[in-house]
């Protein structure tokens, strides 16, 4: 194990730089922080290096590149208020898109231009809990590897394929080719989610928090559905809308 | 309209102090910031005073106490990154508990020790959208008047009664007396939410993000329900769990 004693060390500077999306995209790397998240990463081959603080004494993956540093330097590296003392710099995940379509009656979520890191992480966690087959993120969606997103997925980002930088038009063409129906949550939708048969292969589309789906995407999907709002609020949070639609699919499939 | 030209002005200092829960509790006041939220407050009698910045030119409630200040001082008062230039200091809301029980087959949400301001705000917004009759917050729940909670309710906190500092044991006794069934989201629950008849008067209980419901509360409720998780995640976000249960009630009642 190598010891790093300076904040100016090249590896430390390189790790801090990964808090910028530009740098993550350039290097194809991201920071995974905390014992629980790192232990969820089954494929330790994705790890480039691990940095731990002097006082850390929890789980550490079995990888060759482990660096030790002072608590003071670790605190400067960390994105959290109470650092646990372990982070791993990993290569980004990648998945073959077409393998996702081969499951029987698969279920997908597609997020278009969702901006809030907490919403993205929460939707991934919900899709994972519900046993969905994959999540697609449009080009304009917040970065999957943003530390806040990574944290709020609670490890679910390693449990199901997540496709990033997706061109929505091409994706909808793929869905048509594979007979996956496309349902979009939309305030102007005609029917409710409860009227849709989600026992069939289904992709659920959720748009941006403020402006919803783009008109182009709304036009291309098979059906716009409106979550009923008998009360006074004019809209609901994007991750809640996703959760309601995701679990309507779970409910229908439990019915048998 | 009076002009405030110093950050040391008594009213400015008093307003800044309201960012502390202790001060909000002592004075029974809170800060409501932004044009949209202030315009949602139908009862302008709750407003003690309004502060606007020199460059603000949006809606302003018709109240006697309006103060104007510089953009620089307003920015220091604001809790947001891009202040709109208007805030109102208001008296807290209060509701008669028993009036809530008189509706026909009412629906309620009860939050026990929920800590994340975004979760609380989102649950209130969802309960409002779904036309619920009220939300109860246990003593240990994050303060309703925390500026992040207020913002994330998107105005819904003014649309339905929200009862704060609730003693859960007393509340459950009230529910029994009024024949309101109590359903608690619980990882140890036996049935699914889809097996519960929510056409009846129902209160949905959601616990703390990390530890769930307290064992005492879990024991007192009529039924523990488990949201099915056929996937790999071990739990879902508290506000998503609330959203799924809230909308299961909406779905059942739409069935007629």
mmCIF file of C-alpha atoms in Angstrom, chain A residues 112-113 138 168-169 172 184-186 205-208 211-221 224:
data_model
loop_
_atom_site.group_PDB
_atom_site.id
_atom_site.type_symbol
_atom_site.label_atom_id
_atom_site.label_comp_id
_atom_site.label_asym_id
_atom_site.label_seq_id
_atom_site.Cartn_x
_atom_site.Cartn_y
_atom_site.Cartn_z
ATOM 1 C CA UNK A 112 -35.767 12.865 -20.806
ATOM 2 C CA UNK A 113 -33.842 15.899 -19.523
ATOM 3 C CA UNK A 138 -31.492 11.156 -22.702
ATOM 4 C CA UNK A 168 -34.627 9.438 -27.845
ATOM 5 C CA UNK A 169 -35.757 9.277 -31.466
ATOM 6 C CA UNK A 172 -38.285 4.966 -29.839
ATOM 7 C CA UNK A 184 -45.490 8.833 -21.450
ATOM 8 C CA UNK A 185 -46.506 10.611 -18.256
ATOM 9 C CA UNK A 186 -48.013 13.844 -19.549
ATOM 10 C CA UNK A 205 -41.290 7.996 -20.330
ATOM 11 C CA UNK A 206 -40.794 10.783 -17.788
ATOM 12 C CA UNK A 207 -39.819 14.325 -18.771
ATOM 13 C CA UNK A 208 -38.076 17.290 -17.222
ATOM 14 C CA UNK A 211 -41.320 21.502 -18.591
ATOM 15 C CA UNK A 212 -42.213 17.802 -18.881
ATOM 16 C CA UNK A 213 -41.511 15.825 -22.046
ATOM 17 C CA UNK A 214 -40.432 17.662 -25.190
ATOM 18 C CA UNK A 215 -43.293 17.969 -27.716
ATOM 19 C CA UNK A 216 -41.243 15.885 -30.205
ATOM 20 C CA UNK A 217 -41.014 12.978 -27.777
ATOM 21 C CA UNK A 218 -44.644 13.305 -26.686
ATOM 22 C CA UNK A 219 -45.661 13.013 -30.351
ATOM 23 C CA UNK A 220 -43.566 9.924 -30.987
ATOM 24 C CA UNK A 221 -44.734 7.835 -28.016
ATOM 25 C CA UNK A 224 -49.807 9.919 -23.231
#
